[in-house]
Amino acid sequence: TGRASVMISNYDYNSPGQKDDLRLPRVNLNKVDSAFLSFDVAAATSTPLNTASNTWDTLEVLASTDCGETYTSLYKKYGNSLITKLVETAAFIPGPNEWRKDSVNLIDYIGTTGLLLAFRNTNGYENNIYLDNINLRTVTINPNLKTRHFLVTPNPTTGIFAVQFYAQPTELKAIQVFNIAGQKIKEIAVNGQPGNYYSVNINAYAAGIYVVRAVFTDKVLIKKIIKR
């Protein structure tokens, strides 16, 4: 973050086919449930994109589990799929609106120790490529959620609580909240849209016992919650 970024000057680097790697520190993914590598990228070409048989600058994200002896390509973009600005005949310097955030899912490497990630530039003598805000984000799932698959927390609540699912439900239609008298006071329509975390606010209602219902196409899951 901050004012600095990574740049490789393909604009004045006349070595088509030359490969240069930027390696990240090795990481351990042995105690996490999911992981994503995200980064901001900015790139341009010097050659019109409709030029046939052109050699383009290429950016890859690579992964290695043997200390860099071999790599697997997880992300590969060049030409139109890579650029954030159309043809630039001068050396490209990105403006604030000429960046794109990309990410790579590292789900296949969960459980790996000593994972080595690298960005690879393959030179096409086109224009500059920039990287910024490189971030490895890991998620560890609540072990109770992994066991029960459906949690309502915190319980008791002061008014705002979360309804969570594991794994992501595909047939969820709605989340409903009923008071002890059986009156529905809240409903979140889901209708199969992807998601496994929903925030519910019952601040406007009195303290007491409420029933949370997760309504699926073929079933209903129920939890009681106490509002203080």
mmCIF file of C-alpha atoms in Angstrom:
data_model
loop_
_atom_site.group_PDB
_atom_site.id
_atom_site.type_symbol
_atom_site.label_atom_id
_atom_site.label_comp_id
_atom_site.label_asym_id
_atom_site.label_seq_id
_atom_site.Cartn_x
_atom_site.Cartn_y
_atom_site.Cartn_z
ATOM 1 C CA THR A 1 0.000 0.000 0.000
ATOM 2 C CA GLY A 2 1.051 3.639 0.031
ATOM 3 C CA ARG A 3 2.699 5.541 -2.794
ATOM 4 C CA ALA A 4 4.886 2.738 -4.184
ATOM 5 C CA SER A 5 4.125 0.007 -6.706
ATOM 6 C CA VAL A 6 5.957 -2.689 -8.645
ATOM 7 C CA MET A 7 6.755 -1.965 -12.303
ATOM 8 C CA ILE A 8 8.493 -3.801 -15.116
ATOM 9 C CA SER A 9 9.460 -1.596 -18.017
ATOM 10 C CA ASN A 10 8.517 -3.672 -21.036
ATOM 11 C CA TYR A 11 8.338 -0.401 -22.995
ATOM 12 C CA ASP A 12 12.130 -0.191 -23.337
ATOM 13 C CA TYR A 13 12.917 -3.851 -22.657
ATOM 14 C CA ASN A 14 13.520 -5.347 -26.096
ATOM 15 C CA SER A 15 13.785 -9.049 -25.225
ATOM 16 C CA PRO A 16 10.640 -10.809 -26.487
ATOM 17 C CA GLY A 17 10.194 -14.129 -24.700
ATOM 18 C CA GLN A 18 12.380 -13.183 -21.733
ATOM 19 C CA LYS A 19 10.796 -14.233 -18.425
ATOM 20 C CA ASP A 20 11.222 -12.375 -15.121
ATOM 21 C CA ASP A 21 9.759 -13.540 -11.817
ATOM 22 C CA LEU A 22 8.833 -11.598 -8.701
ATOM 23 C CA ARG A 23 8.653 -14.126 -5.886
ATOM 24 C CA LEU A 24 6.638 -13.608 -2.716
ATOM 25 C CA PRO A 25 7.762 -14.918 0.680
ATOM 26 C CA ARG A 26 6.738 -18.537 1.219
ATOM 27 C CA VAL A 27 3.464 -19.024 3.101
ATOM 28 C CA ASN A 28 1.811 -21.817 5.048
ATOM 29 C CA LEU A 29 -1.827 -22.664 4.311
ATOM 30 C CA ASN A 30 -2.029 -25.698 6.562
ATOM 31 C CA LYS A 31 -4.521 -24.299 9.113
ATOM 32 C CA VAL A 32 -6.917 -22.296 6.967
ATOM 33 C CA ASP A 33 -10.138 -23.094 5.123
ATOM 34 C CA SER A 34 -9.738 -20.787 2.129
ATOM 35 C CA ALA A 35 -7.148 -18.429 0.683
ATOM 36 C CA PHE A 36 -7.076 -15.809 -2.061
ATOM 37 C CA LEU A 37 -4.261 -13.810 -3.607
ATOM 38 C CA SER A 38 -5.467 -10.362 -4.701
ATOM 39 C CA PHE A 39 -3.603 -7.548 -6.415
ATOM 40 C CA ASP A 40 -4.103 -4.394 -8.451
ATOM 41 C CA VAL A 41 -2.734 -4.418 -11.984
ATOM 42 C CA ALA A 42 -2.246 -1.732 -14.614
ATOM 43 C CA ALA A 43 -0.971 -2.400 -18.133
ATOM 44 C CA ALA A 44 -1.039 -1.084 -21.686
ATOM 45 C CA THR A 45 0.235 -2.071 -25.110
ATOM 46 C CA SER A 46 2.127 -0.063 -27.724
ATOM 47 C CA THR A 47 0.694 -2.089 -30.616
ATOM 48 C CA PRO A 48 -2.962 -1.999 -31.758
ATOM 49 C CA LEU A 49 -4.840 -4.940 -30.269
ATOM 50 C CA ASN A 50 -6.049 -6.178 -33.650
ATOM 51 C CA THR A 51 -2.468 -6.798 -34.836
ATOM 52 C CA ALA A 52 -2.304 -10.418 -35.997
ATOM 53 C CA SER A 53 0.343 -12.835 -34.662
ATOM 54 C CA ASN A 54 1.768 -10.223 -32.308
ATOM 55 C CA THR A 55 3.901 -11.186 -29.302
ATOM 56 C CA TRP A 56 2.198 -9.603 -26.274
ATOM 57 C CA ASP A 57 3.484 -8.880 -22.797
ATOM 58 C CA THR A 58 2.104 -11.620 -20.542
ATOM 59 C CA LEU A 59 1.486 -11.614 -16.793
ATOM 60 C CA GLU A 60 1.128 -14.862 -14.869
ATOM 61 C CA VAL A 61 0.651 -15.908 -11.257
ATOM 62 C CA LEU A 62 2.566 -19.105 -10.508
ATOM 63 C CA ALA A 63 2.563 -21.501 -7.563
ATOM 64 C CA SER A 64 5.286 -23.889 -6.463
ATOM 65 C CA THR A 65 5.295 -26.524 -3.740
ATOM 66 C CA ASP A 66 8.915 -27.614 -4.295
ATOM 67 C CA CYS A 67 10.819 -24.387 -3.512
ATOM 68 C CA GLY A 68 10.610 -23.104 -7.070
ATOM 69 C CA GLU A 69 11.868 -26.186 -8.904
ATOM 70 C CA THR A 70 8.560 -26.401 -10.793
ATOM 71 C CA TYR A 71 5.614 -24.017 -11.127
ATOM 72 C CA THR A 72 1.927 -24.275 -11.945
ATOM 73 C CA SER A 73 0.288 -21.324 -13.704
ATOM 74 C CA LEU A 74 -2.853 -20.141 -11.878
ATOM 75 C CA TYR A 75 -3.508 -16.924 -13.825
ATOM 76 C CA LYS A 76 -2.383 -15.870 -17.290
ATOM 77 C CA LYS A 77 -3.373 -12.688 -19.107
ATOM 78 C CA TYR A 78 -2.030 -10.832 -22.123
ATOM 79 C CA GLY A 79 -3.222 -8.402 -24.769
ATOM 80 C CA ASN A 80 -6.851 -7.420 -24.371
ATOM 81 C CA SER A 81 -7.379 -9.540 -21.241
ATOM 82 C CA LEU A 82 -4.492 -7.837 -19.416
ATOM 83 C CA ILE A 83 -4.562 -4.164 -20.354
ATOM 84 C CA THR A 84 -6.279 -1.436 -18.336
ATOM 85 C CA LYS A 85 -5.686 1.240 -20.975
ATOM 86 C CA LEU A 86 -5.913 1.113 -24.750
ATOM 87 C CA VAL A 87 -2.867 1.661 -26.941
ATOM 88 C CA GLU A 88 -0.284 3.965 -25.378
ATOM 89 C CA THR A 89 2.588 5.015 -27.667
ATOM 90 C CA ALA A 90 4.590 6.583 -24.828
ATOM 91 C CA ALA A 91 5.834 4.799 -21.722
ATOM 92 C CA PHE A 92 2.688 3.922 -19.754
ATOM 93 C CA ILE A 93 2.167 5.552 -16.353
ATOM 94 C CA PRO A 94 -1.272 4.622 -14.974
ATOM 95 C CA GLY A 95 -3.729 7.185 -13.692
ATOM 96 C CA PRO A 96 -6.008 6.517 -10.693
ATOM 97 C CA ASN A 97 -8.741 5.031 -12.905
ATOM 98 C CA GLU A 98 -6.416 2.832 -14.969
ATOM 99 C CA TRP A 99 -6.072 -0.015 -12.467
ATOM 100 C CA ARG A 100 -8.001 -3.259 -12.067
ATOM 101 C CA LYS A 101 -8.228 -5.575 -9.059
ATOM 102 C CA ASP A 102 -7.700 -9.251 -9.886
ATOM 103 C CA SER A 103 -7.645 -12.274 -7.609
ATOM 104 C CA VAL A 104 -6.606 -15.917 -7.648
ATOM 105 C CA ASN A 105 -8.370 -18.628 -5.643
ATOM 106 C CA LEU A 106 -5.816 -20.806 -3.825
ATOM 107 C CA ILE A 107 -8.308 -23.482 -2.747
ATOM 108 C CA ASP A 108 -6.209 -26.247 -4.352
ATOM 109 C CA TYR A 109 -3.302 -25.393 -2.034
ATOM 110 C CA ILE A 110 -5.147 -25.489 1.292
ATOM 111 C CA GLY A 111 -3.078 -27.629 3.640
ATOM 112 C CA THR A 112 0.204 -26.774 1.903
ATOM 113 C CA THR A 113 3.248 -25.663 3.881
ATOM 114 C CA GLY A 114 5.933 -23.602 2.195
ATOM 115 C CA LEU A 115 3.830 -22.473 -0.768
ATOM 116 C CA LEU A 116 5.819 -20.204 -3.062
ATOM 117 C CA LEU A 117 3.866 -17.723 -5.190
ATOM 118 C CA ALA A 118 5.363 -15.653 -7.977
ATOM 119 C CA PHE A 119 4.357 -13.118 -10.602
ATOM 120 C CA ARG A 120 5.917 -13.815 -14.002
ATOM 121 C CA ASN A 121 6.359 -11.246 -16.756
ATOM 122 C CA THR A 122 6.993 -12.634 -20.233
ATOM 123 C CA ASN A 123 8.358 -9.808 -22.332
ATOM 124 C CA GLY A 124 6.675 -8.814 -25.587
ATOM 125 C CA TYR A 125 8.374 -5.401 -25.925
ATOM 126 C CA GLU A 126 5.022 -3.656 -25.574
ATOM 127 C CA ASN A 127 4.546 -1.391 -22.536
ATOM 128 C CA ASN A 128 4.870 -1.216 -18.782
ATOM 129 C CA ILE A 129 3.055 -3.471 -16.304
ATOM 130 C CA TYR A 130 2.409 -2.375 -12.719
ATOM 131 C CA LEU A 131 1.383 -4.307 -9.588
ATOM 132 C CA ASP A 132 0.143 -2.844 -6.317
ATOM 133 C CA ASN A 133 -1.680 -3.832 -3.114
ATOM 134 C CA ILE A 134 -0.581 -7.466 -3.293
ATOM 135 C CA ASN A 135 -2.439 -9.277 -0.535
ATOM 136 C CA LEU A 136 -2.825 -12.887 0.570
ATOM 137 C CA ARG A 137 -6.115 -13.250 2.464
ATOM 138 C CA THR A 138 -6.876 -16.402 4.413
ATOM 139 C CA VAL A 139 -10.129 -17.437 6.081
ATOM 140 C CA THR A 140 -10.508 -19.827 8.989
ATOM 141 C CA ILE A 141 -14.053 -21.054 9.573
ATOM 142 C CA ASN A 142 -15.551 -21.282 13.055
ATOM 143 C CA PRO A 143 -15.180 -24.960 14.045
ATOM 144 C CA ASN A 144 -18.733 -24.965 15.440
ATOM 145 C CA LEU A 145 -20.018 -23.811 12.053
ATOM 146 C CA LYS A 146 -18.061 -26.558 10.286
ATOM 147 C CA THR A 147 -19.628 -29.138 12.616
ATOM 148 C CA ARG A 148 -23.207 -27.851 12.693
ATOM 149 C CA HIS A 149 -23.375 -26.211 9.218
ATOM 150 C CA PHE A 150 -25.865 -23.564 10.501
ATOM 151 C CA LEU A 151 -25.145 -20.978 13.214
ATOM 152 C CA VAL A 152 -26.915 -17.931 14.632
ATOM 153 C CA THR A 153 -24.468 -15.759 16.568
ATOM 154 C CA PRO A 154 -24.073 -14.062 18.963
ATOM 155 C CA ASN A 155 -26.686 -15.686 21.126
ATOM 156 C CA PRO A 156 -27.859 -13.910 23.275
ATOM 157 C CA THR A 157 -27.803 -10.783 21.108
ATOM 158 C CA THR A 158 -28.336 -7.093 21.796
ATOM 159 C CA GLY A 159 -30.109 -6.701 18.461
ATOM 160 C CA ILE A 160 -27.833 -7.531 15.525
ATOM 161 C CA PHE A 161 -26.872 -11.124 14.796
ATOM 162 C CA ALA A 162 -25.442 -13.185 11.943
ATOM 163 C CA VAL A 163 -26.901 -16.222 10.243
ATOM 164 C CA GLN A 164 -24.119 -18.361 8.768
ATOM 165 C CA PHE A 165 -24.037 -21.510 6.674
ATOM 166 C CA TYR A 166 -21.353 -24.053 5.800
ATOM 167 C CA ALA A 167 -21.000 -24.862 2.998
ATOM 168 C CA GLN A 168 -22.671 -22.215 0.857
ATOM 169 C CA PRO A 169 -26.355 -23.176 0.453
ATOM 170 C CA THR A 170 -27.778 -23.524 -3.033
ATOM 171 C CA GLU A 171 -31.511 -23.968 -2.276
ATOM 172 C CA LEU A 172 -31.959 -21.262 0.383
ATOM 173 C CA LYS A 173 -35.104 -19.194 -0.240
ATOM 174 C CA ALA A 174 -35.384 -16.913 2.792
ATOM 175 C CA ILE A 175 -34.328 -16.163 6.356
ATOM 176 C CA GLN A 176 -37.233 -15.357 8.670
ATOM 177 C CA VAL A 177 -37.524 -14.168 12.261
ATOM 178 C CA PHE A 178 -40.638 -14.830 14.388
ATOM 179 C CA ASN A 179 -41.485 -13.572 17.855
ATOM 180 C CA ILE A 180 -42.650 -15.914 20.617
ATOM 181 C CA ALA A 181 -46.291 -15.271 19.616
ATOM 182 C CA GLY A 182 -45.590 -16.680 16.150
ATOM 183 C CA GLN A 183 -45.681 -13.350 14.307
ATOM 184 C CA LYS A 184 -43.157 -12.891 11.515
ATOM 185 C CA ILE A 185 -41.206 -9.685 12.203
ATOM 186 C CA LYS A 186 -38.409 -9.939 9.650
ATOM 187 C CA GLU A 187 -37.695 -11.679 6.361
ATOM 188 C CA ILE A 188 -34.655 -11.643 4.077
ATOM 189 C CA ALA A 189 -35.471 -12.991 0.625
ATOM 190 C CA VAL A 190 -32.570 -15.021 -0.774
ATOM 191 C CA ASN A 191 -34.109 -17.107 -3.575
ATOM 192 C CA GLY A 192 -30.990 -19.117 -4.266
ATOM 193 C CA GLN A 193 -28.611 -16.174 -4.622
ATOM 194 C CA PRO A 194 -25.055 -17.151 -3.576
ATOM 195 C CA GLY A 195 -24.046 -16.292 -0.040
ATOM 196 C CA ASN A 196 -23.356 -17.939 3.310
ATOM 197 C CA TYR A 197 -23.466 -14.949 5.692
ATOM 198 C CA TYR A 198 -26.480 -12.759 6.457
ATOM 199 C CA SER A 199 -26.737 -9.943 8.986
ATOM 200 C CA VAL A 200 -30.108 -9.506 10.749
ATOM 201 C CA ASN A 201 -31.155 -6.442 12.775
ATOM 202 C CA ILE A 202 -33.959 -6.720 15.371
ATOM 203 C CA ASN A 203 -32.988 -3.623 17.360
ATOM 204 C CA ALA A 204 -36.515 -2.231 16.980
ATOM 205 C CA TYR A 205 -38.094 -5.153 18.827
ATOM 206 C CA ALA A 206 -38.470 -5.940 22.525
ATOM 207 C CA ALA A 207 -36.220 -8.179 24.553
ATOM 208 C CA GLY A 208 -37.264 -11.810 24.571
ATOM 209 C CA ILE A 209 -37.052 -15.099 22.696
ATOM 210 C CA TYR A 210 -37.206 -15.191 18.897
ATOM 211 C CA VAL A 211 -37.157 -17.996 16.360
ATOM 212 C CA VAL A 212 -34.889 -17.835 13.317
ATOM 213 C CA ARG A 213 -35.982 -19.960 10.352
ATOM 214 C CA ALA A 214 -33.800 -20.750 7.337
ATOM 215 C CA VAL A 215 -36.263 -21.751 4.636
ATOM 216 C CA PHE A 216 -34.941 -24.012 1.880
ATOM 217 C CA THR A 217 -36.726 -25.497 -1.116
ATOM 218 C CA ASP A 218 -36.940 -28.857 0.637
ATOM 219 C CA LYS A 219 -36.479 -28.142 4.361
ATOM 220 C CA VAL A 220 -36.564 -25.577 7.165
ATOM 221 C CA LEU A 221 -33.802 -25.133 9.759
ATOM 222 C CA ILE A 222 -34.755 -23.504 13.071
ATOM 223 C CA LYS A 223 -32.758 -21.826 15.834
ATOM 224 C CA LYS A 224 -33.951 -19.921 18.895
ATOM 225 C CA ILE A 225 -32.242 -16.675 19.836
ATOM 226 C CA ILE A 226 -32.510 -14.459 22.903
ATOM 227 C CA LYS A 227 -32.562 -10.668 22.578
ATOM 228 C CA ARG A 228 -31.492 -8.841 25.710
#
